[in-house]
GROMACS .gro file of C-alpha atoms in nm:
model
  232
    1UNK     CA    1   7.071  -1.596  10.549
    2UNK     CA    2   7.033  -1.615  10.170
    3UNK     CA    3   6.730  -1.525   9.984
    4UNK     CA    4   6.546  -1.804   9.842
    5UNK     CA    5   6.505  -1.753   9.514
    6UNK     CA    6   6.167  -1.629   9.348
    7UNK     CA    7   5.985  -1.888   9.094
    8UNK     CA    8   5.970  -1.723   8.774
    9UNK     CA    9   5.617  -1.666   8.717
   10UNK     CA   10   5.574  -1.852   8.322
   11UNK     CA   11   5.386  -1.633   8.105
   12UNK     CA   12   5.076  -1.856   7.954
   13UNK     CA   13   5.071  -2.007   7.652
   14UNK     CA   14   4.852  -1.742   7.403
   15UNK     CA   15   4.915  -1.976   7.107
   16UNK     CA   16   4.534  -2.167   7.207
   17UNK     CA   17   4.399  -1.786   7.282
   18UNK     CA   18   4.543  -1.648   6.970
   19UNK     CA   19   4.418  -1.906   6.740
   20UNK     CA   20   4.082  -1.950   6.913
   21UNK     CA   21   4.132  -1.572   6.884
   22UNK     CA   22   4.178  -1.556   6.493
   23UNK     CA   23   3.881  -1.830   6.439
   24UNK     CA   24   3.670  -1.609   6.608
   25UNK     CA   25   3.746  -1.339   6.424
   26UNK     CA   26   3.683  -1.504   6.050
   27UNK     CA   27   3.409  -1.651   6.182
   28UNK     CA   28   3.264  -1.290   6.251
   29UNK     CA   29   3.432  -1.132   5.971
   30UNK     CA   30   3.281  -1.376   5.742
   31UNK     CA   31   2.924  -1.340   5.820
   32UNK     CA   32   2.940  -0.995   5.809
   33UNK     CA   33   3.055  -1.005   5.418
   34UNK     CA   34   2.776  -1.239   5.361
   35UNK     CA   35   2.546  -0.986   5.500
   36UNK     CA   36   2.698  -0.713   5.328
   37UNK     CA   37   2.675  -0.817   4.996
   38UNK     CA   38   2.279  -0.956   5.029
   39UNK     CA   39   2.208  -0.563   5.184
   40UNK     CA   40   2.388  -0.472   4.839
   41UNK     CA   41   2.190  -0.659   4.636
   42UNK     CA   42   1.884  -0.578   4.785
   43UNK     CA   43   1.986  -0.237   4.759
   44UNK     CA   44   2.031  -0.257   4.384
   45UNK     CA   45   1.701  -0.424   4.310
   46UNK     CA   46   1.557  -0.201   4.501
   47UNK     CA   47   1.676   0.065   4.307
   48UNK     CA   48   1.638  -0.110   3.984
   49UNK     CA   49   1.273  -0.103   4.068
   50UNK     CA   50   1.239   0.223   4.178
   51UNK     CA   51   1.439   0.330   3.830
   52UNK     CA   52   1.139   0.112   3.613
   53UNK     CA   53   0.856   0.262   3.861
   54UNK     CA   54   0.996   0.624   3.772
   55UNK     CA   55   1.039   0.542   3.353
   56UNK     CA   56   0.713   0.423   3.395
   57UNK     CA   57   0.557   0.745   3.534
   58UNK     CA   58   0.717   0.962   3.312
   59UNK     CA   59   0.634   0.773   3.007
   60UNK     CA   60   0.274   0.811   3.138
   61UNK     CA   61   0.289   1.171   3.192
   62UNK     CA   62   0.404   1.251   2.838
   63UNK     CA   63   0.148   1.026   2.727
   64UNK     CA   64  -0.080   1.257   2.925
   65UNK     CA   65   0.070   1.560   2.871
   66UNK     CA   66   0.058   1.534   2.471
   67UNK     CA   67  -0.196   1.725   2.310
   68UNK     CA   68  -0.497   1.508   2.175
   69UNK     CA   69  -0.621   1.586   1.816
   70UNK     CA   70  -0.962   1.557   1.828
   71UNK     CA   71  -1.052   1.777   1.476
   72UNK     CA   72  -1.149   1.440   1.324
   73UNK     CA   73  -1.358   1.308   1.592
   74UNK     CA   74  -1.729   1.268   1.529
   75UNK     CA   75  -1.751   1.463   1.195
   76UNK     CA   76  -1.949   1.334   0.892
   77UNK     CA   77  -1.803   1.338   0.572
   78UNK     CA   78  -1.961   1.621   0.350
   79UNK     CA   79  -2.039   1.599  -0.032
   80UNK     CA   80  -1.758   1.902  -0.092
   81UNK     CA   81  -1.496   1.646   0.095
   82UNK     CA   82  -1.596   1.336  -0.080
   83UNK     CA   83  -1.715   1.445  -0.451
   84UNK     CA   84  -1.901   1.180  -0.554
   85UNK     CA   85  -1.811   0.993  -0.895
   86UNK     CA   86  -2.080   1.145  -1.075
   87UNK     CA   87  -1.941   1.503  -0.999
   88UNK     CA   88  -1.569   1.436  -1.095
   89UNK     CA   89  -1.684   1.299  -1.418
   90UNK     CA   90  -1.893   1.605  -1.492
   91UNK     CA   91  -1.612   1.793  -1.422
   92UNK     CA   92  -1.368   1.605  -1.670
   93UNK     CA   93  -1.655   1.592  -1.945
   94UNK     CA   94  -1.662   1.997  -1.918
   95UNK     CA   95  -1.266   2.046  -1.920
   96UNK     CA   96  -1.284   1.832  -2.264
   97UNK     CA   97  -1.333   2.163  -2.426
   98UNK     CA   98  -1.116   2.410  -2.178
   99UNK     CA   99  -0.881   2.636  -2.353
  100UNK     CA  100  -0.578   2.467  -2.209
  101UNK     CA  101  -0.432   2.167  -2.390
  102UNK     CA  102  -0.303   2.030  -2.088
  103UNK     CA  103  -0.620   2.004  -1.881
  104UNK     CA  104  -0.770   1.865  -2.191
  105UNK     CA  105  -0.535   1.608  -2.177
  106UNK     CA  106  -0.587   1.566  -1.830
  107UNK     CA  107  -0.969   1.545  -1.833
  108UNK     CA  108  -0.967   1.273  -2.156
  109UNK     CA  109  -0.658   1.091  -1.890
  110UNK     CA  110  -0.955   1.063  -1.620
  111UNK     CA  111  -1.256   1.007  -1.796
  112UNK     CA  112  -1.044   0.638  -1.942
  113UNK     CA  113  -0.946   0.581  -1.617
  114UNK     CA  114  -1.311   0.594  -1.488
  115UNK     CA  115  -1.395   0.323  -1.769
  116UNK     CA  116  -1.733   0.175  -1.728
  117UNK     CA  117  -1.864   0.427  -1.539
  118UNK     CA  118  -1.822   0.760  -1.804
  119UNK     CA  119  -1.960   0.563  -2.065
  120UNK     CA  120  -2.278   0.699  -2.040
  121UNK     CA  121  -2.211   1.038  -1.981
  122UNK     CA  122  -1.899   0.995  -2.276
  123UNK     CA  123  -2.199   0.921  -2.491
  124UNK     CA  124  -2.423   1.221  -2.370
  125UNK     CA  125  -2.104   1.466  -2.444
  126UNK     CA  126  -2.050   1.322  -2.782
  127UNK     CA  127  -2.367   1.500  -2.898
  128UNK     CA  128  -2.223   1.852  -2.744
  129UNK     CA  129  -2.250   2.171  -2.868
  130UNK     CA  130  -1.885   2.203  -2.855
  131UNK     CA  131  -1.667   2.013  -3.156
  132UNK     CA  132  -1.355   1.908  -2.909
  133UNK     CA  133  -1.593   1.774  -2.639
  134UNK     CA  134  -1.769   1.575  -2.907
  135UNK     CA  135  -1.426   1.474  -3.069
  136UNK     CA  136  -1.281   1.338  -2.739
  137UNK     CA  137  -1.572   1.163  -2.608
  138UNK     CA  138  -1.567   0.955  -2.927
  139UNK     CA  139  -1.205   0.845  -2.940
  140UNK     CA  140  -1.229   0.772  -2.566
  141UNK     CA  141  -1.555   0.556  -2.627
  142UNK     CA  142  -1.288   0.378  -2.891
  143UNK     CA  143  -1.042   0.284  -2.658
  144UNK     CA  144  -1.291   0.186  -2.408
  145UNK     CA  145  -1.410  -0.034  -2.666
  146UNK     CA  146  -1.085  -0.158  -2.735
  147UNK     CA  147  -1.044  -0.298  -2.407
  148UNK     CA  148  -1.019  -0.665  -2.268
  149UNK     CA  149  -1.269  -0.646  -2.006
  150UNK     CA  150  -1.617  -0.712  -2.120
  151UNK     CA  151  -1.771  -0.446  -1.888
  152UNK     CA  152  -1.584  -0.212  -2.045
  153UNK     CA  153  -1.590  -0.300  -2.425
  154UNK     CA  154  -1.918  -0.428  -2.412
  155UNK     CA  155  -2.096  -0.070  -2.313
  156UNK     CA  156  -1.844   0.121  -2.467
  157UNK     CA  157  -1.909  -0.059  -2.809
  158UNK     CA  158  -2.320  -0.010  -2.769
  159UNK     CA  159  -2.271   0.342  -2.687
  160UNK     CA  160  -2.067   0.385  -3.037
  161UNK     CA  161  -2.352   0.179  -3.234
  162UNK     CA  162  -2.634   0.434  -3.078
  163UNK     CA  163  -2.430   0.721  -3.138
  164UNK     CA  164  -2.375   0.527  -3.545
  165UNK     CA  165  -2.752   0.494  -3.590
  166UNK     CA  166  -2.825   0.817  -3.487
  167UNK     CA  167  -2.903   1.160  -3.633
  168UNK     CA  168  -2.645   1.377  -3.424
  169UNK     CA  169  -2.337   1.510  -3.572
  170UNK     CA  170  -2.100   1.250  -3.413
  171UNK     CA  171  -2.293   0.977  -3.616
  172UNK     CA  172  -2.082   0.967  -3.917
  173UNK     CA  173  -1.788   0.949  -3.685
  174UNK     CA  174  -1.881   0.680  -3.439
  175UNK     CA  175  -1.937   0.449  -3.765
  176UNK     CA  176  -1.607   0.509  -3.898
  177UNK     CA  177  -1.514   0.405  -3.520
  178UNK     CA  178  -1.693   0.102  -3.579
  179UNK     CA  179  -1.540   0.005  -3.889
  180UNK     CA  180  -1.194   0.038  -3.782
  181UNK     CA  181  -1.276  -0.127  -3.490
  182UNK     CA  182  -1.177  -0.486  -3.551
  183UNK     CA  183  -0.861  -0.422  -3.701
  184UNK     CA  184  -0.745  -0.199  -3.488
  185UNK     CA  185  -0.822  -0.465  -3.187
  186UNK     CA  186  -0.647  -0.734  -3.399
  187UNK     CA  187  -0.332  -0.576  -3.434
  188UNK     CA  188  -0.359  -0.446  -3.007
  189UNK     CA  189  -0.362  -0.820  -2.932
  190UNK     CA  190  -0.135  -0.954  -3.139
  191UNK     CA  191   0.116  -0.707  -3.049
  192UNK     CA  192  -0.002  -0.769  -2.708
  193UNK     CA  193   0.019  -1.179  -2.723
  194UNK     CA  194   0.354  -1.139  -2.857
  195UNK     CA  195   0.490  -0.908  -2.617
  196UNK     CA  196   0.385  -1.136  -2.321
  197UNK     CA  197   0.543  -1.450  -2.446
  198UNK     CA  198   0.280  -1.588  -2.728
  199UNK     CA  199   0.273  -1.600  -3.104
  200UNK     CA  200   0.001  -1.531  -3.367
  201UNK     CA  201   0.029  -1.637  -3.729
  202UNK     CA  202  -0.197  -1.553  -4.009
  203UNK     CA  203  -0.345  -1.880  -4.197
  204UNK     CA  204  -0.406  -1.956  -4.538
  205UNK     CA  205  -0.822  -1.920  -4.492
  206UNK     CA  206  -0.761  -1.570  -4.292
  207UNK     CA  207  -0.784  -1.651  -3.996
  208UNK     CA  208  -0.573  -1.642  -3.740
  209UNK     CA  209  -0.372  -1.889  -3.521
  210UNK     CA  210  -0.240  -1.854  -3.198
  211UNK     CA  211  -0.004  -2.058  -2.991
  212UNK     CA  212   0.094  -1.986  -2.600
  213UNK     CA  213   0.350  -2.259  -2.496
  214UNK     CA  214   0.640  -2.228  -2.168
  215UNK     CA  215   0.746  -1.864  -2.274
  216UNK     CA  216   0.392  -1.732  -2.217
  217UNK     CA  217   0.322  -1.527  -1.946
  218UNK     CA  218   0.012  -1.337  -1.952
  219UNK     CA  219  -0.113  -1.602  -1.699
  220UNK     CA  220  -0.526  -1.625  -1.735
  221UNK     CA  221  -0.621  -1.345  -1.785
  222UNK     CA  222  -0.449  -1.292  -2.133
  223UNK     CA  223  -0.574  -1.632  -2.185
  224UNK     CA  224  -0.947  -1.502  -2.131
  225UNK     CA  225  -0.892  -1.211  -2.351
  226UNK     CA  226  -0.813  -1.434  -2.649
  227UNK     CA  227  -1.186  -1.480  -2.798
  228UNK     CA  228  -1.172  -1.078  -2.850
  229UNK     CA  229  -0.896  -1.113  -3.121
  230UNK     CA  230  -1.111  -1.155  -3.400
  231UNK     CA  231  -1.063  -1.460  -3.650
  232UNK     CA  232  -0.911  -1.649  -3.384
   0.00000   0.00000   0.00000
């Protein structure tokens, strides 16, 4: 008696499986890149502000850590600090007569600088003991006379006439001071005017003439210093 036959048993179709299979899988592969990369980022901000938090800290501890200087704090200025005005200018009045050229030089350079304020004490150490002191306080009472500003001149141009009038030895000398005076001034300015643009000439009568046009530029205040240029 044959043997039937046995029905081949068909192997099922994986083709559905597999690709059911495979959109399962980037469906789950996919959302666990998506994840990944958000834990990243977090992960870098996170460090990013722990990084700042850290420069922060340290920045504060040096800050901390420095050493303070406190010499300064709460201390009053003293007369030997801060010489007063009046001191310095007794100083320079007694170096007028030091043995050293230079620091008479100096002294005569500070006492002009001072202006206003050594006339009075110029005109005190023109009646000095010493013949240099007396000397130098004269000529610098000169060139404080020959300045532009009028509280400058104006003091320094009494003090000579007191000093003219009197009886002391620098009389004689602050007169001849005096006398010189005007045309010394005249030919300061001119040269003066003409150096900053302007230009003087000399009339027929004697007095002078002055003209400032575009090429001028001693701006107001040269203008202002034009009634001290005498015959103007």
């Amino acid at each position: 008696m044959a043997a039937e036959p046995v029905p081949e048993k068909q192997a099922p179709d994986r083709a559905p499986l597999a690709s059911s299979v495979r959109a399962g899988v980037d469906q789950t592969s996919s959302r666990p890149a998506s994840q990944q990369v958000d834990g990243m980022l977090s992960l870098v901000r996170n460090q990013f502000n722990h990084a700042v938090a850290w420069a922060v800290l340290l920045v504060w501890s040096a800050m901390l850590a420095a050493p303070q200087d406190t010499s300064g704090e709460n201390e009053l200025p003293t007369a030997s600090a801060a010489p007063t005005r009046s001191s310095e200018i007794k100083t320079w009045l007694e170096a007028l007569s030091a043995r050293e050229f230079s620091k008479r030089q100096q002294a005569t350079r500070k006492l002009l600088a001072a202006g206003p304020q050594a006339i009075f004490a110029l005109q005190s150490a023109a009646t000095s003991s010493q013949s240099e002191s007396r000397a130098r306080a004269v000529s610098i009472l000169e060139e404080l006379s020959l300045s532009i500003d009028p509280e400058t001149w104006k003091p320094a141009q009494a003090a000579l006439r007191e000093l003219a009038s009197s009886s002391t030895s620098s009389a004689r000398r602050a007169a001849s001071v005096l006398a010189e005076l005007g045309d010394k001034q005249t030919r300061r300015m001119t040269r003066a005017i003409r150096r900053q643009g302007g230009r003087v000439y000399k009339l027929q009568n004697g007095r002078l003439r002055v003209d400032l046009n575009e090429e001028w530029v001693g701006g107001n205040r040269g203008v202002q210093a034009l009634p001290r240029l005498p015959g103007v």
